[in-house]
mmCIF file of C-alpha atoms in Angstrom:
data_model
loop_
_atom_site.group_PDB
_atom_site.id
_atom_site.type_symbol
_atom_site.label_atom_id
_atom_site.label_comp_id
_atom_site.label_asym_id
_atom_site.label_seq_id
_atom_site.Cartn_x
_atom_site.Cartn_y
_atom_site.Cartn_z
ATOM 1 C CA UNK A 47 30.194 0.380 -23.216
ATOM 2 C CA UNK A 48 31.958 1.475 -20.006
ATOM 3 C CA UNK A 49 30.309 0.186 -16.863
ATOM 4 C CA UNK A 50 29.558 3.675 -15.425
ATOM 5 C CA UNK A 51 27.747 4.602 -18.653
ATOM 6 C CA UNK A 52 25.682 1.419 -18.636
ATOM 7 C CA UNK A 53 24.873 1.770 -14.945
ATOM 8 C CA UNK A 54 23.801 5.395 -15.466
ATOM 9 C CA UNK A 55 21.476 4.236 -18.250
ATOM 10 C CA UNK A 56 19.772 1.784 -15.887
ATOM 11 C CA UNK A 57 19.401 4.525 -13.281
ATOM 12 C CA UNK A 58 17.950 6.889 -15.879
ATOM 13 C CA UNK A 59 15.382 4.237 -16.794
ATOM 14 C CA UNK A 60 14.317 4.011 -13.141
ATOM 15 C CA UNK A 61 14.166 7.789 -12.800
ATOM 16 C CA UNK A 62 12.162 8.045 -16.013
ATOM 17 C CA UNK A 63 9.122 6.273 -14.564
ATOM 18 C CA UNK A 64 6.400 8.890 -14.155
ATOM 19 C CA UNK A 65 2.831 9.099 -12.945
ATOM 20 C CA UNK A 66 -0.037 9.700 -15.366
ATOM 21 C CA UNK A 67 -0.148 13.417 -16.002
ATOM 22 C CA UNK A 68 3.602 13.828 -15.413
ATOM 23 C CA UNK A 69 3.654 14.321 -11.626
ATOM 24 C CA UNK A 70 7.202 14.486 -10.233
ATOM 25 C CA UNK A 71 8.586 12.457 -7.272
ATOM 26 C CA UNK A 72 8.180 13.913 -3.808
ATOM 27 C CA UNK A 73 5.287 15.616 -2.107
ATOM 28 C CA UNK A 74 2.184 14.190 -0.486
ATOM 29 C CA UNK A 75 0.949 10.825 -1.767
ATOM 30 C CA UNK A 76 -2.731 11.763 -1.515
ATOM 31 C CA UNK A 77 -2.104 14.957 -3.470
ATOM 32 C CA UNK A 78 -0.375 12.970 -6.198
ATOM 33 C CA UNK A 79 -3.264 10.500 -6.391
ATOM 34 C CA UNK A 80 -5.780 13.339 -6.555
ATOM 35 C CA UNK A 81 -3.777 14.813 -9.433
ATOM 36 C CA UNK A 82 -3.778 11.472 -11.269
ATOM 37 C CA UNK A 83 -7.538 11.120 -10.724
ATOM 38 C CA UNK A 84 -8.112 14.650 -12.032
ATOM 39 C CA UNK A 85 -5.897 13.967 -15.061
ATOM 40 C CA UNK A 86 -7.952 10.873 -15.966
ATOM 41 C CA UNK A 87 -11.234 12.731 -15.467
ATOM 42 C CA UNK A 88 -10.044 15.383 -17.920
ATOM 43 C CA UNK A 89 -9.612 12.712 -20.578
ATOM 44 C CA UNK A 90 -6.022 11.716 -19.899
ATOM 45 C CA UNK A 91 -4.947 8.291 -21.043
ATOM 46 C CA UNK A 92 -5.674 5.491 -18.594
ATOM 47 C CA UNK A 93 -4.007 2.092 -18.440
ATOM 48 C CA UNK A 94 -4.347 -0.235 -21.447
ATOM 49 C CA UNK A 95 -5.248 -3.367 -19.515
ATOM 50 C CA UNK A 96 -5.539 -5.775 -22.451
ATOM 51 C CA UNK A 97 -3.804 -4.812 -25.719
ATOM 52 C CA UNK A 98 -5.905 -5.224 -28.854
ATOM 53 C CA UNK A 99 -3.775 -8.103 -30.157
ATOM 54 C CA UNK A 100 -4.170 -10.080 -26.948
ATOM 55 C CA UNK A 101 -7.906 -9.352 -26.857
ATOM 56 C CA UNK A 102 -8.296 -10.707 -30.403
ATOM 57 C CA UNK A 103 -6.496 -13.937 -29.482
ATOM 58 C CA UNK A 104 -8.687 -14.372 -26.387
ATOM 59 C CA UNK A 105 -11.841 -13.814 -28.445
ATOM 60 C CA UNK A 106 -10.718 -16.275 -31.128
ATOM 61 C CA UNK A 107 -10.176 -18.975 -28.511
ATOM 62 C CA UNK A 108 -13.665 -18.435 -27.093
ATOM 63 C CA UNK A 109 -15.204 -18.408 -30.583
ATOM 64 C CA UNK A 110 -13.457 -21.637 -31.536
ATOM 65 C CA UNK A 111 -14.758 -23.577 -28.564
ATOM 66 C CA UNK A 112 -18.237 -22.100 -28.799
ATOM 67 C CA UNK A 113 -18.406 -23.199 -32.433
ATOM 68 C CA UNK A 114 -17.332 -26.673 -31.324
ATOM 69 C CA UNK A 115 -20.087 -26.803 -28.695
ATOM 70 C CA UNK A 116 -17.572 -26.874 -25.827
ATOM 71 C CA UNK A 117 -18.362 -24.696 -22.755
ATOM 72 C CA UNK A 118 -15.713 -22.045 -22.393
ATOM 73 C CA UNK A 119 -14.249 -21.203 -19.986
ATOM 74 C CA UNK A 120 -14.337 -24.687 -18.447
ATOM 75 C CA UNK A 121 -17.241 -25.042 -16.018
ATOM 76 C CA UNK A 122 -14.893 -26.797 -13.576
ATOM 77 C CA UNK A 123 -13.264 -23.453 -12.812
ATOM 78 C CA UNK A 124 -16.395 -21.980 -11.224
ATOM 79 C CA UNK A 125 -16.071 -24.065 -8.046
ATOM 80 C CA UNK A 126 -12.555 -22.678 -7.528
ATOM 81 C CA UNK A 127 -13.660 -19.025 -7.471
ATOM 82 C CA UNK A 128 -15.095 -17.915 -4.128
ATOM 83 C CA UNK A 129 -15.836 -14.379 -5.323
ATOM 84 C CA UNK A 130 -17.788 -14.717 -8.539
ATOM 85 C CA UNK A 131 -19.404 -11.315 -7.986
ATOM 86 C CA UNK A 132 -16.157 -9.558 -7.097
ATOM 87 C CA UNK A 133 -15.230 -6.213 -8.656
ATOM 88 C CA UNK A 134 -13.416 -6.027 -11.986
ATOM 89 C CA UNK A 135 -11.026 -3.107 -12.054
ATOM 90 C CA UNK A 136 -11.545 -0.543 -14.808
ATOM 91 C CA UNK A 137 -8.677 1.058 -16.793
ATOM 92 C CA UNK A 138 -9.188 4.242 -14.759
ATOM 93 C CA UNK A 139 -9.051 2.287 -11.522
ATOM 94 C CA UNK A 140 -5.937 0.464 -12.706
ATOM 95 C CA UNK A 141 -4.159 3.775 -13.336
ATOM 96 C CA UNK A 142 -4.893 4.936 -9.786
ATOM 97 C CA UNK A 143 -3.944 1.549 -8.362
ATOM 98 C CA UNK A 144 -0.605 1.576 -10.216
ATOM 99 C CA UNK A 145 0.145 5.122 -9.063
ATOM 100 C CA UNK A 146 -0.649 4.225 -5.455
ATOM 101 C CA UNK A 147 1.553 1.111 -5.570
ATOM 102 C CA UNK A 148 4.374 3.084 -7.199
ATOM 103 C CA UNK A 149 4.310 5.795 -4.536
ATOM 104 C CA UNK A 150 3.766 3.657 -1.448
ATOM 105 C CA UNK A 151 5.433 0.342 -2.292
ATOM 106 C CA UNK A 152 2.345 -1.573 -1.139
ATOM 107 C CA UNK A 153 -0.846 -2.935 -2.668
ATOM 108 C CA UNK A 154 -4.078 -4.230 -1.032
ATOM 109 C CA UNK A 155 -4.636 -7.853 -2.030
ATOM 110 C CA UNK A 156 -8.360 -7.380 -2.813
ATOM 111 C CA UNK A 157 -7.367 -4.653 -5.281
ATOM 112 C CA UNK A 158 -4.790 -6.955 -6.855
ATOM 113 C CA UNK A 159 -7.572 -9.507 -7.302
ATOM 114 C CA UNK A 160 -9.790 -6.888 -8.931
ATOM 115 C CA UNK A 161 -6.917 -5.978 -11.256
ATOM 116 C CA UNK A 162 -6.445 -9.616 -12.302
ATOM 117 C CA UNK A 163 -10.166 -9.893 -13.027
ATOM 118 C CA UNK A 164 -10.087 -6.703 -15.075
ATOM 119 C CA UNK A 165 -7.185 -8.040 -17.131
ATOM 120 C CA UNK A 166 -9.232 -11.098 -18.132
ATOM 121 C CA UNK A 167 -12.475 -9.449 -19.275
ATOM 122 C CA UNK A 168 -13.722 -12.518 -21.130
ATOM 123 C CA UNK A 169 -13.237 -14.878 -18.191
ATOM 124 C CA UNK A 170 -16.332 -15.176 -16.042
ATOM 125 C CA UNK A 171 -14.448 -16.974 -13.273
ATOM 126 C CA UNK A 172 -10.910 -16.366 -12.063
ATOM 127 C CA UNK A 173 -9.513 -18.838 -9.496
ATOM 128 C CA UNK A 174 -6.164 -17.051 -9.292
ATOM 129 C CA UNK A 175 -7.817 -13.732 -8.446
ATOM 130 C CA UNK A 176 -9.887 -15.587 -5.857
ATOM 131 C CA UNK A 177 -6.752 -17.038 -4.256
ATOM 132 C CA UNK A 178 -5.230 -13.563 -4.010
ATOM 133 C CA UNK A 179 -8.413 -12.087 -2.542
ATOM 134 C CA UNK A 180 -8.621 -14.769 0.159
ATOM 135 C CA UNK A 181 -4.925 -14.763 1.110
ATOM 136 C CA UNK A 182 -5.486 -12.770 4.304
ATOM 137 C CA UNK A 183 -7.947 -15.396 5.495
ATOM 138 C CA UNK A 184 -5.494 -18.213 4.763
ATOM 139 C CA UNK A 185 -2.398 -16.519 6.272
ATOM 140 C CA UNK A 186 -3.800 -13.862 8.634
ATOM 141 C CA UNK A 187 -0.526 -13.254 10.470
ATOM 142 C CA UNK A 188 1.904 -13.062 7.576
ATOM 143 C CA UNK A 189 4.799 -10.629 8.226
ATOM 144 C CA UNK A 190 4.521 -9.260 4.675
ATOM 145 C CA UNK A 191 0.836 -8.317 4.979
ATOM 146 C CA UNK A 192 -0.331 -5.119 6.653
ATOM 147 C CA UNK A 193 -3.378 -4.885 8.933
ATOM 148 C CA UNK A 194 -5.518 -3.834 5.960
ATOM 149 C CA UNK A 195 -4.427 -6.828 3.895
ATOM 150 C CA UNK A 196 -1.862 -4.893 1.858
ATOM 151 C CA UNK A 197 1.252 -6.547 0.500
ATOM 152 C CA UNK A 198 4.033 -4.425 1.985
ATOM 153 C CA UNK A 199 7.414 -5.763 0.971
ATOM 154 C CA UNK A 200 8.706 -2.269 0.123
ATOM 155 C CA UNK A 201 8.492 1.142 1.787
ATOM 156 C CA UNK A 202 7.950 4.371 -0.095
ATOM 157 C CA UNK A 203 8.394 5.335 -3.741
ATOM 158 C CA UNK A 204 9.463 2.274 -5.737
ATOM 159 C CA UNK A 205 11.457 4.468 -8.111
ATOM 160 C CA UNK A 206 14.011 5.136 -5.376
ATOM 161 C CA UNK A 207 14.384 1.405 -4.775
ATOM 162 C CA UNK A 208 14.955 0.709 -8.481
ATOM 163 C CA UNK A 209 17.482 3.563 -8.715
ATOM 164 C CA UNK A 210 19.461 2.183 -5.775
ATOM 165 C CA UNK A 211 19.310 -1.306 -7.262
ATOM 166 C CA UNK A 212 20.794 0.007 -10.523
ATOM 167 C CA UNK A 213 23.635 1.547 -8.479
ATOM 168 C CA UNK A 214 24.414 -1.471 -6.288
ATOM 169 C CA UNK A 215 23.804 -4.539 -8.472
ATOM 170 C CA UNK A 216 26.946 -6.007 -9.980
ATOM 171 C CA UNK A 217 27.665 -5.546 -13.666
ATOM 172 C CA UNK A 218 27.146 -9.279 -14.141
ATOM 173 C CA UNK A 219 23.703 -9.112 -12.500
ATOM 174 C CA UNK A 220 22.663 -6.164 -14.654
ATOM 175 C CA UNK A 221 23.840 -7.947 -17.791
ATOM 176 C CA UNK A 222 22.025 -11.165 -16.884
ATOM 177 C CA UNK A 223 18.837 -9.280 -16.021
ATOM 178 C CA UNK A 224 19.013 -7.355 -19.311
ATOM 179 C CA UNK A 225 19.279 -10.604 -21.274
ATOM 180 C CA UNK A 226 16.459 -12.189 -19.270
ATOM 181 C CA UNK A 227 14.215 -9.190 -19.984
ATOM 182 C CA UNK A 228 14.921 -9.508 -23.712
ATOM 183 C CA UNK A 229 14.262 -13.249 -23.557
ATOM 184 C CA UNK A 230 10.909 -12.668 -21.833
ATOM 185 C CA UNK A 231 9.882 -10.314 -24.628
ATOM 186 C CA UNK A 232 10.967 -12.820 -27.278
ATOM 187 C CA UNK A 233 8.965 -15.538 -25.506
ATOM 188 C CA UNK A 234 5.832 -13.379 -25.379
ATOM 189 C CA UNK A 235 5.945 -12.329 -29.024
ATOM 190 C CA UNK A 236 6.734 -15.855 -30.199
ATOM 191 C CA UNK A 237 3.926 -17.382 -28.134
ATOM 192 C CA UNK A 238 1.438 -14.854 -29.483
ATOM 193 C CA UNK A 239 2.488 -15.478 -33.099
ATOM 194 C CA UNK A 240 2.336 -19.267 -32.723
ATOM 195 C CA UNK A 241 -1.080 -19.084 -31.087
ATOM 196 C CA UNK A 242 -2.408 -16.869 -33.873
ATOM 197 C CA UNK A 243 -1.104 -19.354 -36.441
ATOM 198 C CA UNK A 244 -2.840 -22.288 -34.745
ATOM 199 C CA UNK A 245 -6.134 -20.433 -34.422
ATOM 200 C CA UNK A 246 -6.011 -19.235 -38.045
ATOM 201 C CA UNK A 247 -5.664 -22.882 -39.091
ATOM 202 C CA UNK A 248 -8.436 -23.825 -36.631
ATOM 203 C CA UNK A 249 -6.112 -26.381 -35.052
ATOM 204 C CA UNK A 250 -5.418 -25.161 -31.483
ATOM 205 C CA UNK A 251 -2.445 -26.970 -30.026
ATOM 206 C CA UNK A 252 0.461 -26.490 -27.656
ATOM 207 C CA UNK A 253 0.800 -22.745 -28.222
ATOM 208 C CA UNK A 254 -2.910 -22.087 -27.708
ATOM 209 C CA UNK A 255 -2.892 -24.109 -24.512
ATOM 210 C CA UNK A 256 0.218 -22.293 -23.224
ATOM 211 C CA UNK A 257 -1.390 -18.946 -24.084
ATOM 212 C CA UNK A 258 -4.625 -19.724 -22.260
ATOM 213 C CA UNK A 259 -2.866 -21.082 -19.176
ATOM 214 C CA UNK A 260 -0.486 -18.108 -19.068
ATOM 215 C CA UNK A 261 -3.364 -15.645 -19.365
ATOM 216 C CA UNK A 262 -4.865 -17.014 -16.144
ATOM 217 C CA UNK A 263 -1.590 -17.108 -14.208
ATOM 218 C CA UNK A 264 1.131 -14.538 -13.389
ATOM 219 C CA UNK A 265 2.980 -15.174 -16.673
ATOM 220 C CA UNK A 266 0.047 -13.464 -18.352
ATOM 221 C CA UNK A 267 1.051 -10.141 -16.788
ATOM 222 C CA UNK A 268 4.384 -10.290 -18.625
ATOM 223 C CA UNK A 269 2.626 -11.449 -21.772
ATOM 224 C CA UNK A 270 0.295 -8.447 -21.809
ATOM 225 C CA UNK A 271 3.065 -6.049 -20.830
ATOM 226 C CA UNK A 272 5.199 -7.024 -23.816
ATOM 227 C CA UNK A 273 2.272 -6.851 -26.234
ATOM 228 C CA UNK A 274 1.549 -3.278 -25.115
ATOM 229 C CA UNK A 275 4.900 -2.220 -26.599
ATOM 230 C CA UNK A 276 5.118 -2.531 -30.354
ATOM 231 C CA UNK A 277 8.835 -1.770 -30.659
ATOM 232 C CA UNK A 278 11.546 -2.771 -28.224
ATOM 233 C CA UNK A 279 13.105 0.224 -26.475
ATOM 234 C CA UNK A 280 16.328 0.203 -24.481
ATOM 235 C CA UNK A 281 14.820 2.143 -21.561
ATOM 236 C CA UNK A 282 11.874 -0.260 -21.327
ATOM 237 C CA UNK A 283 14.223 -3.263 -21.409
ATOM 238 C CA UNK A 284 16.383 -1.718 -18.675
ATOM 239 C CA UNK A 285 13.313 -1.087 -16.529
ATOM 240 C CA UNK A 286 12.120 -4.662 -17.033
ATOM 241 C CA UNK A 287 15.578 -5.893 -16.069
ATOM 242 C CA UNK A 288 15.500 -3.881 -12.859
ATOM 243 C CA UNK A 289 12.044 -5.288 -12.154
ATOM 244 C CA UNK A 290 13.399 -8.817 -12.460
ATOM 245 C CA UNK A 291 16.282 -8.012 -10.116
ATOM 246 C CA UNK A 292 13.877 -6.514 -7.607
ATOM 247 C CA UNK A 293 11.566 -9.522 -7.901
ATOM 248 C CA UNK A 294 14.467 -11.873 -7.194
ATOM 249 C CA UNK A 295 15.440 -9.878 -4.109
ATOM 250 C CA UNK A 296 11.863 -9.792 -2.863
ATOM 251 C CA UNK A 297 11.412 -13.540 -3.310
ATOM 252 C CA UNK A 298 14.588 -14.155 -1.297
ATOM 253 C CA UNK A 299 13.376 -11.782 1.435
ATOM 254 C CA UNK A 300 9.945 -13.410 1.445
ATOM 255 C CA UNK A 301 11.542 -16.830 1.865
ATOM 256 C CA UNK A 302 13.489 -15.458 4.830
ATOM 257 C CA UNK A 303 10.587 -13.842 6.709
ATOM 258 C CA UNK A 304 7.869 -16.329 5.701
ATOM 259 C CA UNK A 305 9.288 -19.875 5.887
ATOM 260 C CA UNK A 306 7.402 -22.611 4.110
ATOM 261 C CA UNK A 307 6.382 -20.719 0.985
ATOM 262 C CA UNK A 308 5.083 -23.016 -1.748
ATOM 263 C CA UNK A 309 7.824 -22.356 -4.272
ATOM 264 C CA UNK A 310 6.769 -25.556 -6.056
ATOM 265 C CA UNK A 311 3.949 -23.535 -7.607
ATOM 266 C CA UNK A 312 6.492 -21.537 -9.597
ATOM 267 C CA UNK A 313 7.128 -24.671 -11.660
ATOM 268 C CA UNK A 314 3.495 -24.768 -12.767
ATOM 269 C CA UNK A 315 3.223 -24.095 -16.519
ATOM 270 C CA UNK A 316 2.201 -20.489 -17.009
ATOM 271 C CA UNK A 317 3.146 -19.342 -13.527
ATOM 272 C CA UNK A 318 6.192 -17.461 -14.822
ATOM 273 C CA UNK A 319 7.633 -16.828 -18.283
ATOM 274 C CA UNK A 320 10.261 -19.556 -18.792
ATOM 275 C CA UNK A 321 13.193 -17.077 -19.096
ATOM 276 C CA UNK A 322 12.108 -15.305 -15.907
ATOM 277 C CA UNK A 323 11.813 -18.584 -14.019
ATOM 278 C CA UNK A 324 15.409 -19.437 -14.923
ATOM 279 C CA UNK A 325 16.731 -15.980 -14.015
ATOM 280 C CA UNK A 326 14.909 -15.683 -10.688
ATOM 281 C CA UNK A 327 16.519 -18.875 -9.359
ATOM 282 C CA UNK A 328 13.749 -19.175 -6.804
ATOM 283 C CA UNK A 329 14.524 -20.235 -3.229
ATOM 284 C CA UNK A 330 14.476 -23.913 -2.360
ATOM 285 C CA UNK A 331 11.047 -25.386 -2.970
ATOM 286 C CA UNK A 332 8.855 -26.251 -0.034
ATOM 287 C CA UNK A 333 8.006 -29.905 0.633
ATOM 288 C CA UNK A 334 6.145 -31.528 -2.231
ATOM 289 C CA UNK A 335 2.796 -31.418 -0.409
ATOM 290 C CA UNK A 336 0.898 -28.467 -1.888
ATOM 291 C CA UNK A 337 -2.346 -27.065 -0.550
ATOM 292 C CA UNK A 338 -5.628 -28.528 -1.794
ATOM 293 C CA UNK A 339 -6.570 -25.357 -3.670
ATOM 294 C CA UNK A 340 -3.194 -25.261 -5.377
ATOM 295 C CA UNK A 341 -3.609 -28.874 -6.466
ATOM 296 C CA UNK A 342 -7.075 -28.177 -7.824
ATOM 297 C CA UNK A 343 -6.034 -25.141 -9.806
ATOM 298 C CA UNK A 344 -2.918 -26.779 -11.152
ATOM 299 C CA UNK A 345 -4.873 -29.842 -12.250
ATOM 300 C CA UNK A 346 -7.799 -27.978 -13.745
ATOM 301 C CA UNK A 347 -5.961 -25.196 -15.513
ATOM 302 C CA UNK A 348 -3.151 -27.314 -16.859
ATOM 303 C CA UNK A 349 -4.952 -30.462 -17.961
ATOM 304 C CA UNK A 350 -8.499 -29.494 -18.879
ATOM 305 C CA UNK A 351 -7.570 -27.543 -22.020
ATOM 306 C CA UNK A 352 -5.478 -30.465 -23.262
ATOM 307 C CA UNK A 353 -8.424 -32.822 -22.771
ATOM 308 C CA UNK A 354 -10.635 -30.390 -24.648
ATOM 309 C CA UNK A 355 -8.244 -30.251 -27.580
ATOM 310 C CA UNK A 356 -8.099 -34.043 -27.706
ATOM 311 C CA UNK A 357 -11.887 -34.308 -27.636
ATOM 312 C CA UNK A 358 -12.145 -31.753 -30.437
ATOM 313 C CA UNK A 359 -9.633 -33.660 -32.530
#
């Protein structure tokens, strides 16, 4: 395929992103959000936060451990969540949140925490959401956080940024991002299938542990996103590829304006889908000394399930 044709296809994928209800780019942000809210109130489709297949896997994991007399989720997680009574975002709220982030290029951290809690409906505690919600307290003067605690790495409608990225990225970068996006989808579908096989045999193992860890960490967002789409579509793959390119740029910019980021955490199992971690080529890791909370979460989330499986066996 000629490069101009391929590049135009990536740009079309970026331009094809639309708000619930079909609102077009441009105009007042508040008016757009009011239109989205009205669309949902009239019965328009809201966000599917947890696809049915993922929900079934989550429920099977809980049922297995309950039948074995093992508390689930692990009680050790409760002490790592400072906001046990925090809001869980609804599908309607998630649709508005996504529209707001799309139009403004920013997202309040407490709302991100509420979204993470809403995407894990069966998890009573959520240390990762708690970390997000308390970020402003831990780094009150971060250059990437607004006065209201919003993450503001971008300015304005994200669709414009993705369109420009499709026009300026090299052909090699677009090709590599496309392959990485396909590899992330293959990883998600394979992990889900392997986990289902283990649970059907009532022998949870490596796949079940990787699933559960990923569901609590950022890799779970990619996992759910891929399971929402039954059939691979070229436009969706192109959009995912642009998202990976944008993420890589934003990580590099974050490393520039906020020295000392704990890039070591990206090596934690479940933090990123393995293909995405390779593609993003994250900036140089910070010194090996991680924060106490990071150590606690890494140790609890990554080792407790394994101990549970061994005890069950």
